[in-house]
mmCIF file with all atom_site columns, C-alpha atoms in Angstrom:
data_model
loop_
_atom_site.group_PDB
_atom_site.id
_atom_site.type_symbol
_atom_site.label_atom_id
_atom_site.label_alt_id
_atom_site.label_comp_id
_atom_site.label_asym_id
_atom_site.label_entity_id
_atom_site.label_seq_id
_atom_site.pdbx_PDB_ins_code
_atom_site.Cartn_x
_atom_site.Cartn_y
_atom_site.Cartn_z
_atom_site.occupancy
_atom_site.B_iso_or_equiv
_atom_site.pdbx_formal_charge
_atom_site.auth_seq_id
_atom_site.auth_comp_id
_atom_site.auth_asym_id
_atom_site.auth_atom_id
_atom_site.pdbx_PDB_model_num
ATOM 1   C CA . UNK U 1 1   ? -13.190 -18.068 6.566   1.00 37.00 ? 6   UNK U CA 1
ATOM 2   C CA . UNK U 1 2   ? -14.101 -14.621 5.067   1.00 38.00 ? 7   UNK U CA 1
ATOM 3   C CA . UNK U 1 3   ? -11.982 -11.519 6.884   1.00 39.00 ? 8   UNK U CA 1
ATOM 4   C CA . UNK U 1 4   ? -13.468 -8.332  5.974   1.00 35.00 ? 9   UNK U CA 1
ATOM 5   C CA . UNK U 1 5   ? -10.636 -5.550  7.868   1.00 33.00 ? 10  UNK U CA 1
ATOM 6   C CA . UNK U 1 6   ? -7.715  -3.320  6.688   1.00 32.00 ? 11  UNK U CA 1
ATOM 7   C CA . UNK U 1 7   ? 5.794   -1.987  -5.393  1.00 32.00 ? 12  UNK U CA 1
ATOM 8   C CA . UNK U 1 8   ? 7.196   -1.067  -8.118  1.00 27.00 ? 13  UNK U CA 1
ATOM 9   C CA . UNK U 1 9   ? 5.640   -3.305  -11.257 1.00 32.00 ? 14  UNK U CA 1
ATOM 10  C CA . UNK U 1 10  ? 8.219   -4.628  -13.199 1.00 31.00 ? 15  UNK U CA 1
ATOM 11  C CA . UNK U 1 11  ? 8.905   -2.220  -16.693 1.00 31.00 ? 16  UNK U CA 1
ATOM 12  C CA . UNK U 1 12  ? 7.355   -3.997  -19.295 1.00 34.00 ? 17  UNK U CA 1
ATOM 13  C CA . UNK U 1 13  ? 9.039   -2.035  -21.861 1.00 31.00 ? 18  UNK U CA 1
ATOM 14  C CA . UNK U 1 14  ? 11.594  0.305   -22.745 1.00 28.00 ? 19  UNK U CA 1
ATOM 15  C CA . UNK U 1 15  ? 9.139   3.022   -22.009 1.00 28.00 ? 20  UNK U CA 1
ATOM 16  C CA . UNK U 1 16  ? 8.632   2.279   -18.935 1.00 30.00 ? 21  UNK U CA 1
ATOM 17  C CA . UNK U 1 17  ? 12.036  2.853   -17.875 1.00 26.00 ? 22  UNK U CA 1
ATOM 18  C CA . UNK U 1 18  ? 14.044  6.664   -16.719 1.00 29.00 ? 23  UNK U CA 1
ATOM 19  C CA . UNK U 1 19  ? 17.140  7.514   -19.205 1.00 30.00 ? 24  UNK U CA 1
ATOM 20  C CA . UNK U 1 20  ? 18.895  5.930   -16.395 1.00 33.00 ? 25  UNK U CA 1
ATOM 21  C CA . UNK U 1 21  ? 17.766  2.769   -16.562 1.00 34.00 ? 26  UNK U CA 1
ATOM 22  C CA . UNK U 1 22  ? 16.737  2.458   -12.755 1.00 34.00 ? 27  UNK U CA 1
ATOM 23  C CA . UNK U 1 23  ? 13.351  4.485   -11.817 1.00 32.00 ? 28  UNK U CA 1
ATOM 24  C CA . UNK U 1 24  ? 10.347  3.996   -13.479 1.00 35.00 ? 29  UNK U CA 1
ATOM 25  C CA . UNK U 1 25  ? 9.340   7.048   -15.524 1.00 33.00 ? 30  UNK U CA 1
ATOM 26  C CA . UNK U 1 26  ? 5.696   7.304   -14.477 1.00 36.00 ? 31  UNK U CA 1
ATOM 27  C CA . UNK U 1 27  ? 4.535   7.991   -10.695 1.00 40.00 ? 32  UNK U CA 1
ATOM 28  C CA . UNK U 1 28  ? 2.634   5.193   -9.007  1.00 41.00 ? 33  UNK U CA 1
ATOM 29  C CA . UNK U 1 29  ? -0.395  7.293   -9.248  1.00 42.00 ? 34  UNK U CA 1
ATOM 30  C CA . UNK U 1 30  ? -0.285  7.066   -13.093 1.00 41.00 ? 35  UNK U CA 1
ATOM 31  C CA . UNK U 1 31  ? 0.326   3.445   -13.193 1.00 40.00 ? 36  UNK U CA 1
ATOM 32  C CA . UNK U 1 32  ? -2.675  3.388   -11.345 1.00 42.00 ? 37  UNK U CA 1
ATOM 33  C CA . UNK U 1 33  ? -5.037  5.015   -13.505 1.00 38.00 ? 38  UNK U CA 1
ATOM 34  C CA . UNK U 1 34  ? -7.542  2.361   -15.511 1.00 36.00 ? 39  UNK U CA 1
ATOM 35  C CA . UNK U 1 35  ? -7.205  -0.344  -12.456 1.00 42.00 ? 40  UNK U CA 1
ATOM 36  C CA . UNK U 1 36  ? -9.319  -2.777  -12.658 1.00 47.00 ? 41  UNK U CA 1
ATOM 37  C CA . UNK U 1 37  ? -11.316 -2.659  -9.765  1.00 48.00 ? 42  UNK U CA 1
ATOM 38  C CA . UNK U 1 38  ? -13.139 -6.100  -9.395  1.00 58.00 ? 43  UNK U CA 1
ATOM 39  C CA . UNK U 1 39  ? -10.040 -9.030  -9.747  1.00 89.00 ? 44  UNK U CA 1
ATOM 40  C CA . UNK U 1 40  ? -9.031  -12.208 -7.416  1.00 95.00 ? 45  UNK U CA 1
ATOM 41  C CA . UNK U 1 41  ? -5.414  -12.452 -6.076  1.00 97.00 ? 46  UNK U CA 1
ATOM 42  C CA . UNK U 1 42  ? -3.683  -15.326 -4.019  1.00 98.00 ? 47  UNK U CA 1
ATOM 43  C CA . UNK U 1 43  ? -1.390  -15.607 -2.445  1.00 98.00 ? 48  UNK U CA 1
ATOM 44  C CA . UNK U 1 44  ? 0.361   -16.951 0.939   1.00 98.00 ? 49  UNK U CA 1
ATOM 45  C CA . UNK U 1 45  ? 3.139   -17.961 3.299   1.00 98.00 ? 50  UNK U CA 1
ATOM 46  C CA . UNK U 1 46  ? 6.439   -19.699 2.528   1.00 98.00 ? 51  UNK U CA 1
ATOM 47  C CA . UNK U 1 47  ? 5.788   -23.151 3.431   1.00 98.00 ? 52  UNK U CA 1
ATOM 48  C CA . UNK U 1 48  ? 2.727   -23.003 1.897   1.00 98.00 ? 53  UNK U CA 1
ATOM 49  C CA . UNK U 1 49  ? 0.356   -24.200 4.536   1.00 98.00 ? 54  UNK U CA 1
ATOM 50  C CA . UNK U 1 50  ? -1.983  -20.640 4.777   1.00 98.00 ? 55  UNK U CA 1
ATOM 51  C CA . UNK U 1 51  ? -3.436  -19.584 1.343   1.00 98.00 ? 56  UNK U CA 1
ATOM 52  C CA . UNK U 1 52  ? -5.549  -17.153 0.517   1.00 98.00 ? 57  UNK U CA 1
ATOM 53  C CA . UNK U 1 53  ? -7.575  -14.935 -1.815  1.00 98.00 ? 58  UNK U CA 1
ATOM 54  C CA . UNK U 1 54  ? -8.231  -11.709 -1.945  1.00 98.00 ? 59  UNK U CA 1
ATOM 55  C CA . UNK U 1 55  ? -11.012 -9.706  -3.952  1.00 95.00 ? 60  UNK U CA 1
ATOM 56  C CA . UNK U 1 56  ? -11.294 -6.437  -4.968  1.00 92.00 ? 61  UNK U CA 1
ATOM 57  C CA . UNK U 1 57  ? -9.043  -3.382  -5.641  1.00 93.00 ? 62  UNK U CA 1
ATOM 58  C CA . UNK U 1 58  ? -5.569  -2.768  -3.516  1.00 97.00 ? 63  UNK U CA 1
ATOM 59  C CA . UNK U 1 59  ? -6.528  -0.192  -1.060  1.00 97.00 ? 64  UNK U CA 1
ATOM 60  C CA . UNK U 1 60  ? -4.232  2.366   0.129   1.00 96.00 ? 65  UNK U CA 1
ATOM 61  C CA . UNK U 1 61  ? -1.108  0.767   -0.834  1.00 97.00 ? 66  UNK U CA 1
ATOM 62  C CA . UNK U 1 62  ? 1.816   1.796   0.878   1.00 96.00 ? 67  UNK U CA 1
ATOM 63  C CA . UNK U 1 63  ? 5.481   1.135   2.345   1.00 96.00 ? 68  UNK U CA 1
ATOM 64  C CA . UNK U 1 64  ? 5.852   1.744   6.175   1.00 94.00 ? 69  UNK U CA 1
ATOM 65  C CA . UNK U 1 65  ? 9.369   2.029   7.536   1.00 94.00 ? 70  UNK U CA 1
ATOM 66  C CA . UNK U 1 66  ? 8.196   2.745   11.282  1.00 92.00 ? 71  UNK U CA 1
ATOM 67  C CA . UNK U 1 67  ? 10.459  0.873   13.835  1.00 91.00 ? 72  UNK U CA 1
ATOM 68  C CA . UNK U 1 68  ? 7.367   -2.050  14.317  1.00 89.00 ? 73  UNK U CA 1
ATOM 69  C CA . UNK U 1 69  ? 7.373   -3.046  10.642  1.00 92.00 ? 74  UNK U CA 1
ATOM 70  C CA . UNK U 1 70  ? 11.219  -3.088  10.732  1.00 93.00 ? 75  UNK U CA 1
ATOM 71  C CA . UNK U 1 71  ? 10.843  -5.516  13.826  1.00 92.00 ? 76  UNK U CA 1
ATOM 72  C CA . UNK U 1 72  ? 8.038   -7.803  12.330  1.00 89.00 ? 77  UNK U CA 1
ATOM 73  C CA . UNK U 1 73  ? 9.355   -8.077  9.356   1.00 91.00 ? 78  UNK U CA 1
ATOM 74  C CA . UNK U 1 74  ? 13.360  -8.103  9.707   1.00 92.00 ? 79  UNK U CA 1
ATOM 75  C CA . UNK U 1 75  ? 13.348  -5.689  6.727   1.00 93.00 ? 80  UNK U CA 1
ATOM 76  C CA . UNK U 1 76  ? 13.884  -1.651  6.480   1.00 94.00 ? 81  UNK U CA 1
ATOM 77  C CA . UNK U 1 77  ? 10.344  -1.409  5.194   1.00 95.00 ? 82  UNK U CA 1
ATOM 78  C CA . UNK U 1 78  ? 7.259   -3.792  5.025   1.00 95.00 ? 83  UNK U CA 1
ATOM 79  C CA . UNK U 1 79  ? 4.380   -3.143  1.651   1.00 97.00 ? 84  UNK U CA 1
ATOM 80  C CA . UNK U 1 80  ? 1.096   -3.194  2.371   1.00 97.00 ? 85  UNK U CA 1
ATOM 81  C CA . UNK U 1 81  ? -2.455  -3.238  0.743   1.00 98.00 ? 86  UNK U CA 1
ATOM 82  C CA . UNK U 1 82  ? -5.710  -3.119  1.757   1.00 98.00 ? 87  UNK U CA 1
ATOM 83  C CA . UNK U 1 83  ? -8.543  -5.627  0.368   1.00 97.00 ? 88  UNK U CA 1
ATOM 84  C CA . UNK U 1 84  ? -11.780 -5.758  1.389   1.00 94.00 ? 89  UNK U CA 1
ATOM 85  C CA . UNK U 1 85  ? -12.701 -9.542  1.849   1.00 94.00 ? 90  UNK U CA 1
ATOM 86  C CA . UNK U 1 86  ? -9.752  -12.343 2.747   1.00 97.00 ? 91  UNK U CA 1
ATOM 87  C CA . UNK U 1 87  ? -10.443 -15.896 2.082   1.00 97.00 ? 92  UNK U CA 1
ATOM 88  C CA . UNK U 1 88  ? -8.388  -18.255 4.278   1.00 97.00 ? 93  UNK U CA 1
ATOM 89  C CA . UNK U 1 89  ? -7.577  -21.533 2.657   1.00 94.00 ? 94  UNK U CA 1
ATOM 90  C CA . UNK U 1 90  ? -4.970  -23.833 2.656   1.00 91.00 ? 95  UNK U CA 1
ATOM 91  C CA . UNK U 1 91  ? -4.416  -26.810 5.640   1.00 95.00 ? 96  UNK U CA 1
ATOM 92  C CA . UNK U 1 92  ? -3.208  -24.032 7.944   1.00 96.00 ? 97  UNK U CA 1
ATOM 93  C CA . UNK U 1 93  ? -6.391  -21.936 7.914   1.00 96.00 ? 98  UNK U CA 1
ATOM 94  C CA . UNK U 1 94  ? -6.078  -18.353 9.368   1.00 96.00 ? 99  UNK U CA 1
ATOM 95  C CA . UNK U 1 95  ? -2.741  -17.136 10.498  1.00 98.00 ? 100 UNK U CA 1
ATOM 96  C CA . UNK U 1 96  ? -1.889  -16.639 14.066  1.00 97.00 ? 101 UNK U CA 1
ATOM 97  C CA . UNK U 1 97  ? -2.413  -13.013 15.063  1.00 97.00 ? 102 UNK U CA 1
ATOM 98  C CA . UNK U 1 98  ? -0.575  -11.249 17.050  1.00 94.00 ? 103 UNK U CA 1
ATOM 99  C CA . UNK U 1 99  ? -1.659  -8.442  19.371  1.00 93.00 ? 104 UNK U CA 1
ATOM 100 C CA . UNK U 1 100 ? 0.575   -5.557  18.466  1.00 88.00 ? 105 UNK U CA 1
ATOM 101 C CA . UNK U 1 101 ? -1.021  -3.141  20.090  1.00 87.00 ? 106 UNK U CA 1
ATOM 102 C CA . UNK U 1 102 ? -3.466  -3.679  22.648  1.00 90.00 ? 107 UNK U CA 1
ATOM 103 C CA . UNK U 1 103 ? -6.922  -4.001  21.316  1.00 91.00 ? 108 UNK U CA 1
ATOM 104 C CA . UNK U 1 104 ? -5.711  -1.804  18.142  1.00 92.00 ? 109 UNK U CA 1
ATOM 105 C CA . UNK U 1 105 ? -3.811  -3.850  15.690  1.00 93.00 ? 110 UNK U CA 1
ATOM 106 C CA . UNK U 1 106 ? -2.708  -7.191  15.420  1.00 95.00 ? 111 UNK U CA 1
ATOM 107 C CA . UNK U 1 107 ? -0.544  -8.891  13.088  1.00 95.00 ? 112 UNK U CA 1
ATOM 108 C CA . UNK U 1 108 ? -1.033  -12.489 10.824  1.00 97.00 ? 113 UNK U CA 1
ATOM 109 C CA . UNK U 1 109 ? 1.744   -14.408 10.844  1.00 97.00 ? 114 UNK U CA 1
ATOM 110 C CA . UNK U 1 110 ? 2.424   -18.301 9.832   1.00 98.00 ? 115 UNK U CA 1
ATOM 111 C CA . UNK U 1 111 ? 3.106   -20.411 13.096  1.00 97.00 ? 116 UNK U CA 1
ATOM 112 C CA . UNK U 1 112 ? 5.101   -23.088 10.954  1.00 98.00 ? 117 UNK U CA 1
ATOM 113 C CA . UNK U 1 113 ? 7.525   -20.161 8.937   1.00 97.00 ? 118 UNK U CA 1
ATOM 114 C CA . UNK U 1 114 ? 7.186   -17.592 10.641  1.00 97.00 ? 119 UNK U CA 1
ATOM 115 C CA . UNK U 1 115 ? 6.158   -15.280 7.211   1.00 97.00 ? 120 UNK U CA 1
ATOM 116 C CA . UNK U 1 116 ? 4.383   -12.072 7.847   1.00 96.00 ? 121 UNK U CA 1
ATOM 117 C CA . UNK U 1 117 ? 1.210   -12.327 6.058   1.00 98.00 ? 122 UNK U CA 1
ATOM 118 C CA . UNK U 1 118 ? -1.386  -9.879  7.172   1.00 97.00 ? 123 UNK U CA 1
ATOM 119 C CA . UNK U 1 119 ? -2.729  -6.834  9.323   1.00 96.00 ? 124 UNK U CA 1
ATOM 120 C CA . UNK U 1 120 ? -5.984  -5.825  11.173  1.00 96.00 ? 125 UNK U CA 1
ATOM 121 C CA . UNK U 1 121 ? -6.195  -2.253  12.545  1.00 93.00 ? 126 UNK U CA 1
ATOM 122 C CA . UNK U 1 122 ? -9.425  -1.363  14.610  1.00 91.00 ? 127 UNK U CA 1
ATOM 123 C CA . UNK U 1 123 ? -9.269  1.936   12.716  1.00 91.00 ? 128 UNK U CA 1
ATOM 124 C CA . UNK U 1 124 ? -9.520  0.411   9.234   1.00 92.00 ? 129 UNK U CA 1
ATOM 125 C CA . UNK U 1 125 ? -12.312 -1.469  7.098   1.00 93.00 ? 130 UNK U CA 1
ATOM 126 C CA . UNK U 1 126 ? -9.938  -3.150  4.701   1.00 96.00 ? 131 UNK U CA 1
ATOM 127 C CA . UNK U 1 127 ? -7.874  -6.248  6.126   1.00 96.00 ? 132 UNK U CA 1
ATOM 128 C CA . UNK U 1 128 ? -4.303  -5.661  5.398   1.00 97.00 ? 133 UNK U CA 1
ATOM 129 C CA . UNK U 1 129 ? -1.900  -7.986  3.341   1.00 98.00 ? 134 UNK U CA 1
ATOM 130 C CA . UNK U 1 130 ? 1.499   -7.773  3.118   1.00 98.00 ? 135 UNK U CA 1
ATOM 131 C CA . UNK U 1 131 ? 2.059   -7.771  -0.532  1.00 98.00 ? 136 UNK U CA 1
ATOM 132 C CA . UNK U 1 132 ? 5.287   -9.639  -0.915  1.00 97.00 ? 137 UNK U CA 1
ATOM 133 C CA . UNK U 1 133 ? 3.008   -12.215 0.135   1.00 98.00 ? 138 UNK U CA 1
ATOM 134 C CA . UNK U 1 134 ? 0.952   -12.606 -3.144  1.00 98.00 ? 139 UNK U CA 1
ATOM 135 C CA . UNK U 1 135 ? 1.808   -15.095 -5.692  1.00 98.00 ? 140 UNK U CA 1
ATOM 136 C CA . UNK U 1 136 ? 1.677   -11.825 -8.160  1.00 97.00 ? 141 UNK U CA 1
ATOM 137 C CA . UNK U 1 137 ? 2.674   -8.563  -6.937  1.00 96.00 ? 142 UNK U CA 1
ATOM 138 C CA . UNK U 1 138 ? 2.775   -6.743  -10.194 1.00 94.00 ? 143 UNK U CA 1
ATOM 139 C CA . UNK U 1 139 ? -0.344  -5.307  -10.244 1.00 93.00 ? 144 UNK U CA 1
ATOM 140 C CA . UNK U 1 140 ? -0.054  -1.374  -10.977 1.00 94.00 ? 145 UNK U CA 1
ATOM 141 C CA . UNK U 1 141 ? -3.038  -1.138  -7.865  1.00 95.00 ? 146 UNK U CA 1
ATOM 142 C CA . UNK U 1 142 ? -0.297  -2.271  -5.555  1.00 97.00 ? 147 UNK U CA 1
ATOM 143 C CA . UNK U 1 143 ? 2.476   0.422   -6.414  1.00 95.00 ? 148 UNK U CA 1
ATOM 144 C CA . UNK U 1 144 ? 2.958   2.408   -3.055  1.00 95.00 ? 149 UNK U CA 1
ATOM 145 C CA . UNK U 1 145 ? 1.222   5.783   -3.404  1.00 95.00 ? 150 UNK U CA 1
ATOM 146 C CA . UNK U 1 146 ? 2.368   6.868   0.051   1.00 94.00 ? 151 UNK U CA 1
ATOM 147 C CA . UNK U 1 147 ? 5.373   5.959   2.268   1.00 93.00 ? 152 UNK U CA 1
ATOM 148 C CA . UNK U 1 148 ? 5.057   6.091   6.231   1.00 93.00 ? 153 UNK U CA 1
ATOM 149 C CA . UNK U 1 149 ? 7.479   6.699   8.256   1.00 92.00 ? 154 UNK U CA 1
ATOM 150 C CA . UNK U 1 150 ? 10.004  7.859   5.798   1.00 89.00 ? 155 UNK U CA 1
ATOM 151 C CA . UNK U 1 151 ? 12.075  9.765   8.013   1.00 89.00 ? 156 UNK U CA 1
ATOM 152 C CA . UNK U 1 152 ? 12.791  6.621   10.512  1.00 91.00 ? 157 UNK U CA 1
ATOM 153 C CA . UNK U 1 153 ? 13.715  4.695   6.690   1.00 89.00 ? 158 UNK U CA 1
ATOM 154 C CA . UNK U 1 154 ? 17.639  3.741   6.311   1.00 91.00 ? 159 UNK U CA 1
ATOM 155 C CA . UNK U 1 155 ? 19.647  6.388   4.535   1.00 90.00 ? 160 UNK U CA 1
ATOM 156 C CA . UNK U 1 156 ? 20.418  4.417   1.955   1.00 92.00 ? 161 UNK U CA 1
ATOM 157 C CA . UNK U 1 157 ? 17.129  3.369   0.534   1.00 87.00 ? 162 UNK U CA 1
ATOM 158 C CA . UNK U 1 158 ? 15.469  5.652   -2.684  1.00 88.00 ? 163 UNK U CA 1
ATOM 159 C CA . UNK U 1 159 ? 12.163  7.033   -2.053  1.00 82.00 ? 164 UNK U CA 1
ATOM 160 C CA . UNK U 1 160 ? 9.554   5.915   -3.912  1.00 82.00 ? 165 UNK U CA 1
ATOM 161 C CA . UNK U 1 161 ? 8.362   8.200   -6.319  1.00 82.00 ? 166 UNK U CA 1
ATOM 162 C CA . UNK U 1 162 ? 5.510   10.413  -6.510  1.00 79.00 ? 167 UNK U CA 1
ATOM 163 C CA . UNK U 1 163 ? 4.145   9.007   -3.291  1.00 84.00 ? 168 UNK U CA 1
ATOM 164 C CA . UNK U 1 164 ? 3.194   11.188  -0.179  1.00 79.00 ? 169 UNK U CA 1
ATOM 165 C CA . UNK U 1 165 ? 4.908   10.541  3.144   1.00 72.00 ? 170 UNK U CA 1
ATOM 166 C CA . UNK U 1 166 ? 3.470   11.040  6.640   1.00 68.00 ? 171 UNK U CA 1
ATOM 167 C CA . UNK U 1 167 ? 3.955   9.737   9.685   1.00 64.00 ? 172 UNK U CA 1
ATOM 168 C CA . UNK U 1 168 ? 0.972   7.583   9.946   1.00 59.00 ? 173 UNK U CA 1
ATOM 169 C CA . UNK U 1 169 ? 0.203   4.382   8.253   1.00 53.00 ? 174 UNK U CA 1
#
């Protein structure tokens, strides 16, 4: 079934990493530059029974550390990207959705694992995907370029640099 609806990248060189040896020395918006805009990603859940592909450039990549991610996903912040068309494949099909917010948002999940797989807002054209859940996540598209909800993020977690912060997803 086609959806249409709503990171660092690994350093690849010595370059790419600070004089510290922990940050890498170019913003995400940088890393982005030169994208190419038209590629095919898969991805999917832990126990492997949803698949899927995804076409076209990351949109609006981002973390979000508001209190709902942190619940869905067990984790002080969940990564997601935007992609315009979602192929479900795989014996499981689609994921189970989840009405997070009353005719608003609801959330993909696998019914046999449990992994968080996907997002449709009413707001937003692109369907999102939780990132971690591609089989490559080291496309420089996917790099966070904003971070929501940084002020309810743990203490102890860096920012991610050069991205914008706001209180909306």
């Amino acid at each position: 079934m086609n959806s249409t609806m709503d990171g660092f990248a690994a350093p690849q060189n010595a370059t790419d990493i600070s004089v510290d040896g922990t940050l890498p020395c170019r913003t995400p918006a940088e890393d982005a530059q030169g994208v190419e805009t038209g590629g095919e990603r898969t991805g999917g859940c832990l126990c492997g029974r949803i698949r899927f592909t995804v076409r076209g450039p990351a949109v609006f990549p981002h973390t979000c550390a508001c209190s709902h991610c942190q619940r869905l996903g067990g984790t002080p912040v969940m990564w997601w990207a935007g992609f315009e068309t979602v192929t479900w494949t795989g014996e499981g099909g689609e994921p189970t959705w989840y009405e997070t917010f009353a005719g608003e948002a609801k959330r993909g999940f696998c019914p046999v694992c449990g992994s968080r797989l996907a997002a449709i807002d009413s707001d937003i054209s692109e369907i999102g995907i939780n990132v971690t859940a591609l089989d490559d996540t080291s496309g420089p598209d996917l790099v966070p370029i904003h971070a929501s909800f940084r002020d309810n993020a743990v203490r102890w977690l860096p920012l991610v640099p050069g991205t914008e912060h706001g209180t909306a997803g």
